[in-house]
PDB file of C-alpha atoms in Angstrom:
ATOM      1  CA  GLN A 180      60.588  49.531-155.574  1.00  0.00           C
ATOM      2  CA  LYS A 181      60.360  52.809-157.573  1.00  0.00           C
ATOM      3  CA  GLU A 182      62.615  53.046-160.586  1.00  0.00           C
ATOM      4  CA  VAL A 183      64.261  56.294-159.314  1.00  0.00           C
ATOM      5  CA  GLU A 184      64.518  57.270-155.639  1.00  0.00           C
ATOM      6  CA  GLN A 185      65.506  60.743-154.526  1.00  0.00           C
ATOM      7  CA  ASP A 186      65.516  62.237-151.019  1.00  0.00           C
ATOM      8  CA  PRO A 187      63.042  65.112-151.116  1.00  0.00           C
ATOM      9  CA  GLY A 188      64.832  66.969-148.326  1.00  0.00           C
ATOM     10  CA  PRO A 189      64.498  69.891-147.732  1.00  0.00           C
ATOM     11  CA  LEU A 190      68.197  70.621-147.528  1.00  0.00           C
ATOM     12  CA  SER A 191      69.378  73.763-145.964  1.00  0.00           C
ATOM     13  CA  VAL A 192      73.107  74.876-146.037  1.00  0.00           C
ATOM     14  CA  PRO A 193      75.144  77.908-145.472  1.00  0.00           C
ATOM     15  CA  GLU A 194      76.558  79.915-148.385  1.00  0.00           C
ATOM     16  CA  GLY A 195      79.923  78.492-149.574  1.00  0.00           C
ATOM     17  CA  ALA A 196      79.131  74.877-148.375  1.00  0.00           C
ATOM     18  CA  ILE A 197      79.576  71.906-150.724  1.00  0.00           C
ATOM     19  CA  VAL A 198      76.231  70.274-151.494  1.00  0.00           C
ATOM     20  CA  SER A 199      75.746  66.737-152.441  1.00  0.00           C
ATOM     21  CA  LEU A 200      72.485  65.678-154.048  1.00  0.00           C
ATOM     22  CA  ASN A 201      71.950  61.992-154.870  1.00  0.00           C
ATOM     23  CA  CYS A 202      69.501  59.506-156.621  1.00  0.00           C
ATOM     24  CA  THR A 203      69.448  55.762-156.821  1.00  0.00           C
ATOM     25  CA  TYR A 204      67.702  53.707-159.594  1.00  0.00           C
ATOM     26  CA  SER A 205      66.762  50.159-160.151  1.00  0.00           C
ATOM     27  CA  ASN A 206      66.633  49.896-163.995  1.00  0.00           C
ATOM     28  CA  SER A 207      70.026  48.708-165.245  1.00  0.00           C
ATOM     29  CA  ALA A 208      68.964  49.764-168.813  1.00  0.00           C
ATOM     30  CA  PHE A 209      69.265  53.456-167.938  1.00  0.00           C
ATOM     31  CA  GLN A 210      72.204  54.849-169.635  1.00  0.00           C
ATOM     32  CA  TYR A 211      71.432  58.620-169.948  1.00  0.00           C
ATOM     33  CA  PHE A 212      71.468  60.681-166.837  1.00  0.00           C
ATOM     34  CA  MET A 213      70.489  64.266-166.272  1.00  0.00           C
ATOM     35  CA  TRP A 214      70.114  66.821-163.571  1.00  0.00           C
ATOM     36  CA  TYR A 215      67.523  69.553-163.862  1.00  0.00           C
ATOM     37  CA  ARG A 216      67.161  72.695-161.720  1.00  0.00           C
ATOM     38  CA  GLN A 217      63.684  74.137-161.038  1.00  0.00           C
ATOM     39  CA  TYR A 218      63.191  77.511-159.516  1.00  0.00           C
ATOM     40  CA  SER A 219      59.844  78.100-157.763  1.00  0.00           C
ATOM     41  CA  ARG A 220      56.975  78.467-160.246  1.00  0.00           C
ATOM     42  CA  LYS A 221      59.210  77.894-163.276  1.00  0.00           C
ATOM     43  CA  GLY A 222      59.939  74.949-165.586  1.00  0.00           C
ATOM     44  CA  PRO A 223      62.706  72.578-165.049  1.00  0.00           C
ATOM     45  CA  GLU A 224      65.970  73.619-166.820  1.00  0.00           C
ATOM     46  CA  LEU A 225      68.734  71.227-167.857  1.00  0.00           C
ATOM     47  CA  LEU A 226      71.757  71.553-165.659  1.00  0.00           C
ATOM     48  CA  MET A 227      74.012  68.475-166.401  1.00  0.00           C
ATOM     49  CA  TYR A 228      73.846  65.657-168.875  1.00  0.00           C
ATOM     50  CA  THR A 229      76.005  62.465-168.797  1.00  0.00           C
ATOM     51  CA  TYR A 230      76.103  59.348-170.648  1.00  0.00           C
ATOM     52  CA  SER A 231      77.009  56.036-168.902  1.00  0.00           C
ATOM     53  CA  SER A 232      79.381  56.084-165.912  1.00  0.00           C
ATOM     54  CA  GLY A 233      81.962  58.636-164.898  1.00  0.00           C
ATOM     55  CA  ASN A 234      82.230  62.272-163.915  1.00  0.00           C
ATOM     56  CA  LYS A 235      81.393  65.583-165.711  1.00  0.00           C
ATOM     57  CA  GLU A 236      82.208  68.991-164.443  1.00  0.00           C
ATOM     58  CA  ASP A 237      80.765  72.341-165.445  1.00  0.00           C
ATOM     59  CA  GLY A 238      81.969  75.250-163.397  1.00  0.00           C
ATOM     60  CA  ARG A 239      80.869  74.737-159.740  1.00  0.00           C
ATOM     61  CA  PHE A 240      78.771  71.695-160.680  1.00  0.00           C
ATOM     62  CA  THR A 241      79.992  68.069-160.969  1.00  0.00           C
ATOM     63  CA  ALA A 242      77.822  65.105-161.953  1.00  0.00           C
ATOM     64  CA  GLN A 243      78.851  61.598-161.028  1.00  0.00           C
ATOM     65  CA  VAL A 244      77.426  58.355-162.325  1.00  0.00           C
ATOM     66  CA  ASP A 245      78.240  54.951-160.785  1.00  0.00           C
ATOM     67  CA  LYS A 246      76.344  52.353-162.808  1.00  0.00           C
ATOM     68  CA  SER A 247      77.667  49.483-160.825  1.00  0.00           C
ATOM     69  CA  SER A 248      75.961  50.822-157.725  1.00  0.00           C
ATOM     70  CA  LYS A 249      73.021  52.339-159.655  1.00  0.00           C
ATOM     71  CA  TYR A 250      73.782  55.758-157.957  1.00  0.00           C
ATOM     72  CA  ILE A 251      74.182  59.192-159.323  1.00  0.00           C
ATOM     73  CA  SER A 252      75.267  62.403-157.604  1.00  0.00           C
ATOM     74  CA  LEU A 253      75.361  66.123-158.213  1.00  0.00           C
ATOM     75  CA  PHE A 254      77.918  68.246-156.283  1.00  0.00           C
ATOM     76  CA  ILE A 255      77.749  71.977-156.053  1.00  0.00           C
ATOM     77  CA  ARG A 256      80.837  73.685-154.779  1.00  0.00           C
ATOM     78  CA  ASP A 257      80.872  77.173-153.169  1.00  0.00           C
ATOM     79  CA  SER A 258      77.113  77.172-153.099  1.00  0.00           C
ATOM     80  CA  GLN A 259      75.323  80.419-153.572  1.00  0.00           C
ATOM     81  CA  PRO A 260      71.896  81.718-152.556  1.00  0.00           C
ATOM     82  CA  SER A 261      70.969  81.685-156.309  1.00  0.00           C
ATOM     83  CA  ASP A 262      71.441  77.860-156.130  1.00  0.00           C
ATOM     84  CA  SER A 263      68.278  77.728-154.004  1.00  0.00           C
ATOM     85  CA  ALA A 264      65.919  75.601-156.047  1.00  0.00           C
ATOM     86  CA  THR A 265      64.487  72.080-156.503  1.00  0.00           C
ATOM     87  CA  TYR A 266      66.950  69.656-158.146  1.00  0.00           C
ATOM     88  CA  LEU A 267      65.445  66.869-160.128  1.00  0.00           C
ATOM     89  CA  CYS A 268      67.465  63.718-161.279  1.00  0.00           C
ATOM     90  CA  ALA A 269      66.214  62.173-164.498  1.00  0.00           C
ATOM     91  CA  MET A 270      67.373  59.067-166.468  1.00  0.00           C
ATOM     92  CA  SER A 271      66.355  57.108-169.575  1.00  0.00           C
ATOM     93  CA  ALA A 272      67.075  54.120-171.688  1.00  0.00           C
ATOM     94  CA  ARG A 273      66.842  54.905-175.389  1.00  0.00           C
ATOM     95  CA  GLY A 274      63.086  54.510-176.128  1.00  0.00           C
ATOM     96  CA  GLN A 275      60.892  54.171-179.202  1.00  0.00           C
ATOM     97  CA  GLY A 276      62.112  55.814-182.246  1.00  0.00           C
ATOM     98  CA  GLY A 277      65.069  57.130-180.403  1.00  0.00           C
ATOM     99  CA  SER A 278      63.049  59.262-178.190  1.00  0.00           C
ATOM    100  CA  GLU A 279      64.234  59.638-174.569  1.00  0.00           C
ATOM    101  CA  LYS A 280      61.350  58.884-172.175  1.00  0.00           C
ATOM    102  CA  LEU A 281      62.706  60.294-169.054  1.00  0.00           C
ATOM    103  CA  VAL A 282      62.095  58.922-165.511  1.00  0.00           C
ATOM    104  CA  PHE A 283      62.308  61.606-162.908  1.00  0.00           C
ATOM    105  CA  GLY A 284      63.125  61.605-159.196  1.00  0.00           C
ATOM    106  CA  LYS A 285      60.710  63.623-157.113  1.00  0.00           C
ATOM    107  CA  GLY A 286      63.240  66.348-156.545  1.00  0.00           C
ATOM    108  CA  THR A 287      65.305  67.615-153.617  1.00  0.00           C
ATOM    109  CA  LYS A 288      64.541  71.129-152.385  1.00  0.00           C
ATOM    110  CA  LEU A 289      67.804  73.021-151.646  1.00  0.00           C
ATOM    111  CA  THR A 290      68.027  76.361-149.775  1.00  0.00           C
ATOM    112  CA  VAL A 291      71.362  78.091-149.520  1.00  0.00           C
ATOM    113  CA  ASN A 292      71.354  80.705-146.676  1.00  0.00           C
ATOM    114  CA  PRO A 293      73.479  83.917-147.007  1.00  0.00           C
TER     115      PRO A 293
ATOM    116  CA  ASP B1015      62.752  78.281-172.230  1.00  0.00           C
ATOM    117  CA  ALA B1016      64.330  76.876-175.452  1.00  0.00           C
ATOM    118  CA  GLY B1017      61.707  78.212-177.829  1.00  0.00           C
ATOM    119  CA  ILE B1018      58.782  76.794-176.048  1.00  0.00           C
ATOM    120  CA  THR B1019      55.631  78.623-175.120  1.00  0.00           C
ATOM    121  CA  GLN B1020      52.565  77.294-173.336  1.00  0.00           C
ATOM    122  CA  SER B1021      49.052  78.813-173.199  1.00  0.00           C
ATOM    123  CA  PRO B1022      47.257  79.660-171.190  1.00  0.00           C
ATOM    124  CA  ARG B1023      49.736  80.126-168.355  1.00  0.00           C
ATOM    125  CA  HIS B1024      46.988  80.038-165.761  1.00  0.00           C
ATOM    126  CA  LYS B1025      43.541  78.690-165.828  1.00  0.00           C
ATOM    127  CA  VAL B1026      40.670  78.185-163.477  1.00  0.00           C
ATOM    128  CA  THR B1027      37.796  76.053-164.587  1.00  0.00           C
ATOM    129  CA  GLU B1028      34.851  74.002-163.232  1.00  0.00           C
ATOM    130  CA  THR B1029      34.438  70.283-162.924  1.00  0.00           C
ATOM    131  CA  GLY B1030      33.114  68.779-165.993  1.00  0.00           C
ATOM    132  CA  THR B1031      34.231  71.394-168.548  1.00  0.00           C
ATOM    133  CA  PRO B1032      36.587  70.672-171.361  1.00  0.00           C
ATOM    134  CA  VAL B1033      39.963  72.260-171.276  1.00  0.00           C
ATOM    135  CA  THR B1034      42.641  72.552-173.904  1.00  0.00           C
ATOM    136  CA  LEU B1035      46.226  73.419-173.196  1.00  0.00           C
ATOM    137  CA  ARG B1036      48.609  74.387-175.976  1.00  0.00           C
ATOM    138  CA  CYS B1037      52.377  73.843-176.428  1.00  0.00           C
ATOM    139  CA  HIS B1038      54.083  75.723-179.226  1.00  0.00           C
ATOM    140  CA  GLN B1039      57.759  75.302-180.253  1.00  0.00           C
ATOM    141  CA  THR B1040      60.017  77.132-182.587  1.00  0.00           C
ATOM    142  CA  GLU B1041      62.935  74.583-182.466  1.00  0.00           C
ATOM    143  CA  ASN B1042      61.530  72.162-185.092  1.00  0.00           C
ATOM    144  CA  HIS B1043      62.059  69.378-182.600  1.00  0.00           C
ATOM    145  CA  ARG B1044      60.526  66.051-183.401  1.00  0.00           C
ATOM    146  CA  TYR B1045      59.479  64.904-179.929  1.00  0.00           C
ATOM    147  CA  MET B1046      57.022  66.619-177.692  1.00  0.00           C
ATOM    148  CA  TYR B1047      55.786  65.631-174.245  1.00  0.00           C
ATOM    149  CA  TRP B1048      53.183  66.634-171.733  1.00  0.00           C
ATOM    150  CA  TYR B1049      53.852  66.161-168.000  1.00  0.00           C
ATOM    151  CA  ARG B1050      51.994  66.975-164.886  1.00  0.00           C
ATOM    152  CA  GLN B1051      53.707  68.040-161.635  1.00  0.00           C
ATOM    153  CA  ASP B1052      52.218  67.326-158.298  1.00  0.00           C
ATOM    154  CA  PRO B1053      53.669  67.541-154.733  1.00  0.00           C
ATOM    155  CA  GLY B1054      54.711  64.119-153.661  1.00  0.00           C
ATOM    156  CA  HIS B1055      54.539  62.707-157.136  1.00  0.00           C
ATOM    157  CA  GLY B1056      57.124  64.746-159.082  1.00  0.00           C
ATOM    158  CA  LEU B1057      56.872  64.886-162.849  1.00  0.00           C
ATOM    159  CA  ARG B1058      54.730  62.389-164.514  1.00  0.00           C
ATOM    160  CA  LEU B1059      54.352  61.679-168.181  1.00  0.00           C
ATOM    161  CA  ILE B1060      50.911  62.118-169.612  1.00  0.00           C
ATOM    162  CA  HIS B1061      51.341  61.651-173.402  1.00  0.00           C
ATOM    163  CA  TYR B1062      54.151  62.194-175.834  1.00  0.00           C
ATOM    164  CA  SER B1063      54.478  62.560-179.655  1.00  0.00           C
ATOM    165  CA  TYR B1064      57.306  61.296-181.904  1.00  0.00           C
ATOM    166  CA  GLY B1065      55.987  63.135-184.987  1.00  0.00           C
ATOM    167  CA  VAL B1066      53.035  64.753-186.600  1.00  0.00           C
ATOM    168  CA  LYS B1067      49.899  62.765-185.921  1.00  0.00           C
ATOM    169  CA  ASP B1068      52.138  60.235-183.944  1.00  0.00           C
ATOM    170  CA  THR B1069      51.384  60.059-180.193  1.00  0.00           C
ATOM    171  CA  ASP B1070      51.454  57.469-177.450  1.00  0.00           C
ATOM    172  CA  LYS B1071      50.272  57.244-173.806  1.00  0.00           C
ATOM    173  CA  GLY B1072      52.419  57.939-170.774  1.00  0.00           C
ATOM    174  CA  GLU B1073      51.937  56.718-167.254  1.00  0.00           C
ATOM    175  CA  VAL B1074      49.074  58.890-166.376  1.00  0.00           C
ATOM    176  CA  SER B1075      47.069  59.226-169.574  1.00  0.00           C
ATOM    177  CA  ASP B1076      43.552  58.483-168.254  1.00  0.00           C
ATOM    178  CA  GLY B1077      41.270  61.444-168.731  1.00  0.00           C
ATOM    179  CA  TYR B1078      43.597  63.138-171.235  1.00  0.00           C
ATOM    180  CA  SER B1079      43.896  63.140-174.991  1.00  0.00           C
ATOM    181  CA  VAL B1080      46.379  64.898-177.259  1.00  0.00           C
ATOM    182  CA  SER B1081      46.754  66.013-180.808  1.00  0.00           C
ATOM    183  CA  ARG B1082      49.604  67.071-182.948  1.00  0.00           C
ATOM    184  CA  SER B1083      48.592  68.296-186.392  1.00  0.00           C
ATOM    185  CA  LYS B1084      51.760  70.374-186.926  1.00  0.00           C
ATOM    186  CA  THR B1085      55.406  69.933-185.830  1.00  0.00           C
ATOM    187  CA  GLU B1086      55.259  73.047-183.798  1.00  0.00           C
ATOM    188  CA  ASP B1087      51.982  72.401-181.848  1.00  0.00           C
ATOM    189  CA  PHE B1088      50.979  69.837-179.252  1.00  0.00           C
ATOM    190  CA  LEU B1089      47.650  70.101-177.687  1.00  0.00           C
ATOM    191  CA  LEU B1090      46.491  68.488-174.396  1.00  0.00           C
ATOM    192  CA  THR B1091      42.836  68.132-173.853  1.00  0.00           C
ATOM    193  CA  LEU B1092      40.896  67.239-170.714  1.00  0.00           C
ATOM    194  CA  GLU B1093      37.471  66.181-172.108  1.00  0.00           C
ATOM    195  CA  SER B1094      35.691  66.633-168.769  1.00  0.00           C
ATOM    196  CA  ALA B1095      37.945  68.207-166.118  1.00  0.00           C
ATOM    197  CA  THR B1096      37.943  66.736-162.549  1.00  0.00           C
ATOM    198  CA  SER B1097      39.373  68.139-159.389  1.00  0.00           C
ATOM    199  CA  SER B1098      42.148  65.561-159.504  1.00  0.00           C
ATOM    200  CA  GLN B1099      43.476  67.157-162.652  1.00  0.00           C
ATOM    201  CA  THR B1100      44.334  70.349-160.783  1.00  0.00           C
ATOM    202  CA  SER B1101      48.033  70.404-161.331  1.00  0.00           C
ATOM    203  CA  VAL B1102      50.916  72.237-163.032  1.00  0.00           C
ATOM    204  CA  TYR B1103      51.415  71.041-166.649  1.00  0.00           C
ATOM    205  CA  PHE B1104      54.603  71.165-168.440  1.00  0.00           C
ATOM    206  CA  CYS B1105      55.396  70.644-172.068  1.00  0.00           C
ATOM    207  CA  ALA B1106      58.831  69.475-173.061  1.00  0.00           C
ATOM    208  CA  ILE B1107      60.591  68.985-176.530  1.00  0.00           C
ATOM    209  CA  SER B1108      63.521  67.003-177.735  1.00  0.00           C
ATOM    210  CA  SER B1109      65.379  66.225-180.939  1.00  0.00           C
ATOM    211  CA  GLN B1110      66.706  62.810-181.949  1.00  0.00           C
ATOM    212  CA  THR B1111      69.548  62.744-179.576  1.00  0.00           C
ATOM    213  CA  ASP B1112      69.239  65.691-177.238  1.00  0.00           C
ATOM    214  CA  THR B1113      67.563  65.605-173.837  1.00  0.00           C
ATOM    215  CA  GLN B1114      64.330  67.368-173.041  1.00  0.00           C
ATOM    216  CA  TYR B1115      63.731  70.989-172.676  1.00  0.00           C
ATOM    217  CA  PHE B1116      60.755  72.352-170.678  1.00  0.00           C
ATOM    218  CA  GLY B1117      58.350  75.056-171.204  1.00  0.00           C
ATOM    219  CA  PRO B1118      57.212  77.566-168.424  1.00  0.00           C
ATOM    220  CA  GLY B1119      54.230  75.553-167.332  1.00  0.00           C
ATOM    221  CA  THR B1120      50.394  76.081-167.118  1.00  0.00           C
ATOM    222  CA  ARG B1121      48.924  76.134-163.695  1.00  0.00           C
ATOM    223  CA  LEU B1122      45.376  74.554-163.904  1.00  0.00           C
ATOM    224  CA  THR B1123      42.782  74.691-161.117  1.00  0.00           C
ATOM    225  CA  VAL B1124      39.641  72.720-161.418  1.00  0.00           C
ATOM    226  CA  LEU B1125      36.958  73.717-158.890  1.00  0.00           C
TER     227      LEU B1125
END
C-alpha cells in the first residue's frame, strides 16, 4: 500500500460547481497536511496548510483532515475556470533536524468548464 | 516563486554527458530539496540539504549527486545522463517550521 493515495482523475466540472478532492494515507505519524496547486508547466504553489485534524477555510477553499480515517479533503466552492489545474496533496511527519520531508499524492487534474 | 530561481529552465543533452542544474534562493531558508516529476509517479524526492555541506538522499537518488557550498545555492548533478533521467526537476525550500515552496522547474531531455 502506498503511503499516500490520490485519484488522478481527470475531473471535469461546470463553472460554479463544488469540487471535492481527496487523499488517503497509511502512515499514522503524518501530522502536517498540505494542498498544492500546479498549473500546467509551472511549479507547485502552496494552497492550504493544516496541522493535525480539523477544518481550515480560506476564501473559496476548505481543507479537512480526519486523522482517525486517515483521509484529507479539499473543497472548492463556486469553482472558476482559473481553478483548472492539478491539485497535489502532501503530508509529513516531522523529520530530521525539524525538516519536513513531504510525501506527495500523484495529483488530481481538475478542469472547470465555463 | 518565493525567491527561488532555477537554471537552466530547459536543457536538451545527450546520453552520457554530465549535467548540472542550479537552484538559487534569496530567502535564506535552511532546507533545500530536489524533486523530479514524471507522469504516473508524481513528485519524488531526489536529495535534500539541511544546511551548508549537509545533504542526504531521497527516494530516487541513484545517478544523482548534490552539493551545497552556500546557503543560497543547491546544485544537482547528473554525472552521466541517461534517458530515464528525462524529467521535470523542481527545487524547493523551507525554513525550520514552514512548509516547502517550489521553484519554476527545469525541463530536462536526455536523447
